[in-house]
Amino acid sequence: MLSRRQLLIAASVAAPGIAVAQTGWPAKPIRWIVNFPPAGAADILSRTLAEWFGTRLGQPIVVENKPGAGGMLGADIVAKARGDTHLVMMSSAASHGIGPVLYKDVPYDPLADFTHIHLVGTFPSVLAVNSASPITSVKQLIDQAKAKPGEMTYGSGGNGTMNHLVGQLLARSAGVQFTHIPYRGSAPAMNDLMGGQISALMESLPTAIGYFSSGRMRPLAVSEDERSPSLPDVPTFREAGFQNVVATNWFGFSATADIPRELAKRWETEIATALQSASVKEAFGKIGVRPGTLGAEGYTDLIKGELARWRVVIRDGNIRAD
């Protein structure tokens, strides 16, 4: 298993592609910021791509986990490093679509302070319970929440994350009150679910899929429009009767603002190539992630759309950070 603290991938050969001798880039190791804890979806996807690039750059990639504030702490590091051509990050729905409209005094502009390169992947949130729980459907969970107002708890990997907001959408759609328990990452949240400390968990599919296949957690519903190929027997929230609970988690590849246009285009081409490679597709498929197909323009437009959507949801639902 790869190191949880950092990943050094030394390239033995400077392959054609990103490394361009004429420009002298990359001239030193590249820092790849993951703004969530180890073992989460952002971490898994980042390390998969970093490993793929390790044979192409001619320089090591150093993956650094900088979790905190729903991904905004790590994002702020990149935002404040304008023009640094050796710093990149895994941007996300939390750090660039939800957090900037959920929190006050966000220290960066999710559009102006970054160069957004490519959508990396999409996947659903999954509502889950302990495998020992008698609850086997969303309806049963909602019925219990109605019978015990305020007593039902659901965990997520942190305030301001997509999983946090999907839980709020479900509560509003069902007309019930859940108590949200934010954790510093997915691992402690899943541990508490299995230990019986929380009633349910809203988790990203890539992080939880191993717990589902091993039978340690039971999935009840997924948040996308269609069922996940990785969980074909698990209904969508819409199929379970909750029409307004639709959301897709996304991660993308972003760099600092003000990098040379040529470098941004080079990254865009290389990320697209990586996402079409057999090894990356296989790795993503194992954890239920669909590789992204949007380049720089499409990914930037996606972020704009998500900011607008979640601003309305948060305002109309009077949703606040816990």
mmCIF file of N, CA, C and O in Angstrom, residues 149-193:
data_model
loop_
_atom_site.group_PDB
_atom_site.id
_atom_site.type_symbol
_atom_site.label_atom_id
_atom_site.label_comp_id
_atom_site.label_asym_id
_atom_site.label_seq_id
_atom_site.Cartn_x
_atom_site.Cartn_y
_atom_site.Cartn_z
ATOM 1 N N PRO A 149 -37.605 12.342 16.416
ATOM 2 C CA PRO A 149 -37.096 13.602 15.874
ATOM 3 C C PRO A 149 -35.791 14.051 16.523
ATOM 4 O O PRO A 149 -35.685 14.099 17.747
ATOM 5 N N GLY A 150 -34.794 14.321 15.697
ATOM 6 C CA GLY A 150 -33.516 14.830 16.185
ATOM 7 C C GLY A 150 -32.566 13.783 16.720
ATOM 8 O O GLY A 150 -31.404 14.082 16.991
ATOM 9 N N GLU A 151 -33.031 12.547 16.893
ATOM 10 C CA GLU A 151 -32.172 11.516 17.475
ATOM 11 C C GLU A 151 -31.340 10.771 16.430
ATOM 12 O O GLU A 151 -30.333 10.161 16.760
ATOM 13 N N MET A 152 -31.786 10.825 15.172
ATOM 14 C CA MET A 152 -31.049 10.122 14.129
ATOM 15 C C MET A 152 -29.848 10.961 13.698
ATOM 16 O O MET A 152 -29.979 12.156 13.403
ATOM 17 N N THR A 153 -28.700 10.351 13.681
ATOM 18 C CA THR A 153 -27.475 11.038 13.306
ATOM 19 C C THR A 153 -26.934 10.477 11.990
ATOM 20 O O THR A 153 -27.106 9.305 11.691
ATOM 21 N N TYR A 154 -26.315 11.344 11.233
ATOM 22 C CA TYR A 154 -25.576 10.852 10.067
ATOM 23 C C TYR A 154 -24.216 11.540 10.040
ATOM 24 O O TYR A 154 -24.088 12.720 10.352
ATOM 25 N N GLY A 155 -23.219 10.778 9.686
ATOM 26 C CA GLY A 155 -21.868 11.307 9.634
ATOM 27 C C GLY A 155 -21.444 11.602 8.207
ATOM 28 O O GLY A 155 -22.012 11.086 7.249
ATOM 29 N N SER A 156 -20.426 12.455 8.083
ATOM 30 C CA SER A 156 -19.787 12.700 6.797
ATOM 31 C C SER A 156 -18.321 13.022 7.076
ATOM 32 O O SER A 156 -17.928 13.229 8.226
ATOM 33 N N GLY A 157 -17.543 13.075 6.009
ATOM 34 C CA GLY A 157 -16.119 13.346 6.174
ATOM 35 C C GLY A 157 -15.779 14.785 6.460
ATOM 36 O O GLY A 157 -14.597 15.139 6.500
ATOM 37 N N GLY A 158 -16.783 15.649 6.665
ATOM 38 C CA GLY A 158 -16.482 17.017 7.041
ATOM 39 C C GLY A 158 -17.562 18.001 6.627
ATOM 40 O O GLY A 158 -18.359 17.745 5.720
ATOM 41 N N ASN A 159 -17.605 19.133 7.314
ATOM 42 C CA ASN A 159 -18.523 20.207 6.952
ATOM 43 C C ASN A 159 -18.198 20.730 5.560
ATOM 44 O O ASN A 159 -17.035 20.827 5.168
ATOM 45 N N GLY A 160 -19.225 21.082 4.821
ATOM 46 C CA GLY A 160 -19.015 21.686 3.522
ATOM 47 C C GLY A 160 -18.708 20.710 2.412
ATOM 48 O O GLY A 160 -18.471 21.129 1.281
ATOM 49 N N THR A 161 -18.715 19.430 2.698
ATOM 50 C CA THR A 161 -18.469 18.441 1.662
ATOM 51 C C THR A 161 -19.774 18.102 0.946
ATOM 52 O O THR A 161 -20.866 18.379 1.429
ATOM 53 N N MET A 162 -19.634 17.478 -0.224
ATOM 54 C CA MET A 162 -20.824 17.051 -0.950
ATOM 55 C C MET A 162 -21.662 16.103 -0.106
ATOM 56 O O MET A 162 -22.901 16.185 -0.078
ATOM 57 N N ASN A 163 -21.003 15.192 0.610
ATOM 58 C CA ASN A 163 -21.739 14.228 1.423
ATOM 59 C C ASN A 163 -22.554 14.913 2.518
ATOM 60 O O ASN A 163 -23.673 14.498 2.828
ATOM 61 N N HIS A 164 -22.006 15.952 3.106
ATOM 62 C CA HIS A 164 -22.736 16.756 4.087
ATOM 63 C C HIS A 164 -24.010 17.323 3.459
ATOM 64 O O HIS A 164 -25.119 17.193 4.003
ATOM 65 N N LEU A 165 -23.864 17.942 2.273
ATOM 66 C CA LEU A 165 -25.000 18.597 1.629
ATOM 67 C C LEU A 165 -26.048 17.601 1.129
ATOM 68 O O LEU A 165 -27.250 17.876 1.191
ATOM 69 N N VAL A 166 -25.610 16.443 0.655
ATOM 70 C CA VAL A 166 -26.582 15.442 0.200
ATOM 71 C C VAL A 166 -27.437 14.975 1.375
ATOM 72 O O VAL A 166 -28.647 14.769 1.250
ATOM 73 N N GLY A 167 -26.824 14.837 2.543
ATOM 74 C CA GLY A 167 -27.585 14.483 3.739
ATOM 75 C C GLY A 167 -28.624 15.544 4.080
ATOM 76 O O GLY A 167 -29.756 15.228 4.471
ATOM 77 N N GLN A 168 -28.247 16.808 3.892
ATOM 78 C CA GLN A 168 -29.195 17.899 4.156
ATOM 79 C C GLN A 168 -30.329 17.892 3.134
ATOM 80 O O GLN A 168 -31.492 18.153 3.475
ATOM 81 N N LEU A 169 -29.998 17.600 1.880
ATOM 82 C CA LEU A 169 -31.038 17.501 0.850
ATOM 83 C C LEU A 169 -32.043 16.402 1.192
ATOM 84 O O LEU A 169 -33.251 16.575 1.029
ATOM 85 N N LEU A 170 -31.524 15.271 1.666
ATOM 86 C CA LEU A 170 -32.409 14.160 2.021
ATOM 87 C C LEU A 170 -33.315 14.541 3.183
ATOM 88 O O LEU A 170 -34.525 14.269 3.162
ATOM 89 N N ALA A 171 -32.749 15.170 4.206
ATOM 90 C CA ALA A 171 -33.548 15.563 5.365
ATOM 91 C C ALA A 171 -34.674 16.509 4.965
ATOM 92 O O ALA A 171 -35.821 16.360 5.400
ATOM 93 N N ARG A 172 -34.358 17.490 4.118
ATOM 94 C CA ARG A 172 -35.371 18.446 3.693
ATOM 95 C C ARG A 172 -36.409 17.777 2.800
ATOM 96 O O ARG A 172 -37.613 18.044 2.917
ATOM 97 N N SER A 173 -35.951 16.919 1.908
ATOM 98 C CA SER A 173 -36.874 16.238 1.007
ATOM 99 C C SER A 173 -37.844 15.342 1.771
ATOM 100 O O SER A 173 -39.024 15.237 1.416
ATOM 101 N N ALA A 174 -37.352 14.712 2.851
ATOM 102 C CA ALA A 174 -38.179 13.791 3.636
ATOM 103 C C ALA A 174 -38.941 14.490 4.746
ATOM 104 O O ALA A 174 -39.829 13.889 5.360
ATOM 105 N N GLY A 175 -38.594 15.741 5.007
ATOM 106 C CA GLY A 175 -39.268 16.473 6.079
ATOM 107 C C GLY A 175 -38.906 15.966 7.462
ATOM 108 O O GLY A 175 -39.759 15.947 8.360
ATOM 109 N N VAL A 176 -37.641 15.565 7.637
ATOM 110 C CA VAL A 176 -37.195 15.057 8.930
ATOM 111 C C VAL A 176 -35.968 15.842 9.386
ATOM 112 O O VAL A 176 -35.370 16.599 8.619
ATOM 113 N N GLN A 177 -35.612 15.624 10.627
ATOM 114 C CA GLN A 177 -34.434 16.282 11.179
ATOM 115 C C GLN A 177 -33.362 15.244 11.470
ATOM 116 O O GLN A 177 -33.572 14.302 12.227
ATOM 117 N N PHE A 178 -32.214 15.419 10.826
ATOM 118 C CA PHE A 178 -31.043 14.611 11.134
ATOM 119 C C PHE A 178 -30.044 15.485 11.874
ATOM 120 O O PHE A 178 -29.964 16.692 11.631
ATOM 121 N N THR A 179 -29.281 14.890 12.746
ATOM 122 C CA THR A 179 -28.163 15.591 13.369
ATOM 123 C C THR A 179 -26.901 15.205 12.621
ATOM 124 O O THR A 179 -26.520 14.036 12.589
ATOM 125 N N HIS A 180 -26.275 16.188 11.987
ATOM 126 C CA HIS A 180 -25.068 15.926 11.205
ATOM 127 C C HIS A 180 -23.852 15.880 12.120
ATOM 128 O O HIS A 180 -23.642 16.768 12.944
ATOM 129 N N ILE A 181 -23.048 14.834 11.952
ATOM 130 C CA ILE A 181 -21.799 14.676 12.717
ATOM 131 C C ILE A 181 -20.638 14.771 11.741
ATOM 132 O O ILE A 181 -20.394 13.841 10.974
ATOM 133 N N PRO A 182 -19.933 15.897 11.730
ATOM 134 C CA PRO A 182 -18.806 16.031 10.805
ATOM 135 C C PRO A 182 -17.542 15.404 11.391
ATOM 136 O O PRO A 182 -17.262 15.548 12.579
ATOM 137 N N TYR A 183 -16.794 14.722 10.545
ATOM 138 C CA TYR A 183 -15.535 14.100 10.969
ATOM 139 C C TYR A 183 -14.385 14.716 10.187
ATOM 140 O O TYR A 183 -14.585 15.335 9.141
ATOM 141 N N ARG A 184 -13.196 14.507 10.664
ATOM 142 C CA ARG A 184 -12.002 14.950 9.956
ATOM 143 C C ARG A 184 -11.561 13.829 9.018
ATOM 144 O O ARG A 184 -10.589 13.129 9.275
ATOM 145 N N GLY A 185 -12.350 13.616 7.987
ATOM 146 C CA GLY A 185 -12.029 12.584 7.021
ATOM 147 C C GLY A 185 -12.985 11.402 7.103
ATOM 148 O O GLY A 185 -13.770 11.255 8.046
ATOM 149 N N SER A 186 -12.894 10.546 6.093
ATOM 150 C CA SER A 186 -13.821 9.430 5.962
ATOM 151 C C SER A 186 -13.544 8.292 6.938
ATOM 152 O O SER A 186 -14.483 7.661 7.446
ATOM 153 N N ALA A 187 -12.270 8.006 7.181
ATOM 154 C CA ALA A 187 -11.923 6.835 7.992
ATOM 155 C C ALA A 187 -12.572 6.866 9.377
ATOM 156 O O ALA A 187 -13.206 5.883 9.789
ATOM 157 N N PRO A 188 -12.453 7.961 10.151
ATOM 158 C CA PRO A 188 -13.090 7.963 11.471
ATOM 159 C C PRO A 188 -14.618 7.907 11.390
ATOM 160 O O PRO A 188 -15.261 7.334 12.271
ATOM 161 N N ALA A 189 -15.191 8.466 10.335
ATOM 162 C CA ALA A 189 -16.647 8.412 10.180
ATOM 163 C C ALA A 189 -17.102 6.975 9.959
ATOM 164 O O ALA A 189 -18.084 6.507 10.565
ATOM 165 N N MET A 190 -16.400 6.249 9.106
ATOM 166 C CA MET A 190 -16.767 4.862 8.839
ATOM 167 C C MET A 190 -16.541 3.987 10.063
ATOM 168 O O MET A 190 -17.329 3.080 10.353
ATOM 169 N N ASN A 191 -15.485 4.277 10.793
ATOM 170 C CA ASN A 191 -15.223 3.513 12.028
ATOM 171 C C ASN A 191 -16.350 3.694 13.034
ATOM 172 O O ASN A 191 -16.785 2.728 13.683
ATOM 173 N N ASP A 192 -16.839 4.924 13.161
ATOM 174 C CA ASP A 192 -17.929 5.174 14.105
ATOM 175 C C ASP A 192 -19.238 4.554 13.635
ATOM 176 O O ASP A 192 -20.060 4.125 14.460
ATOM 177 N N LEU A 193 -19.468 4.513 12.343
ATOM 178 C CA LEU A 193 -20.668 3.848 11.839
ATOM 179 C C LEU A 193 -20.621 2.362 12.189
ATOM 180 O O LEU A 193 -21.589 1.797 12.712
#
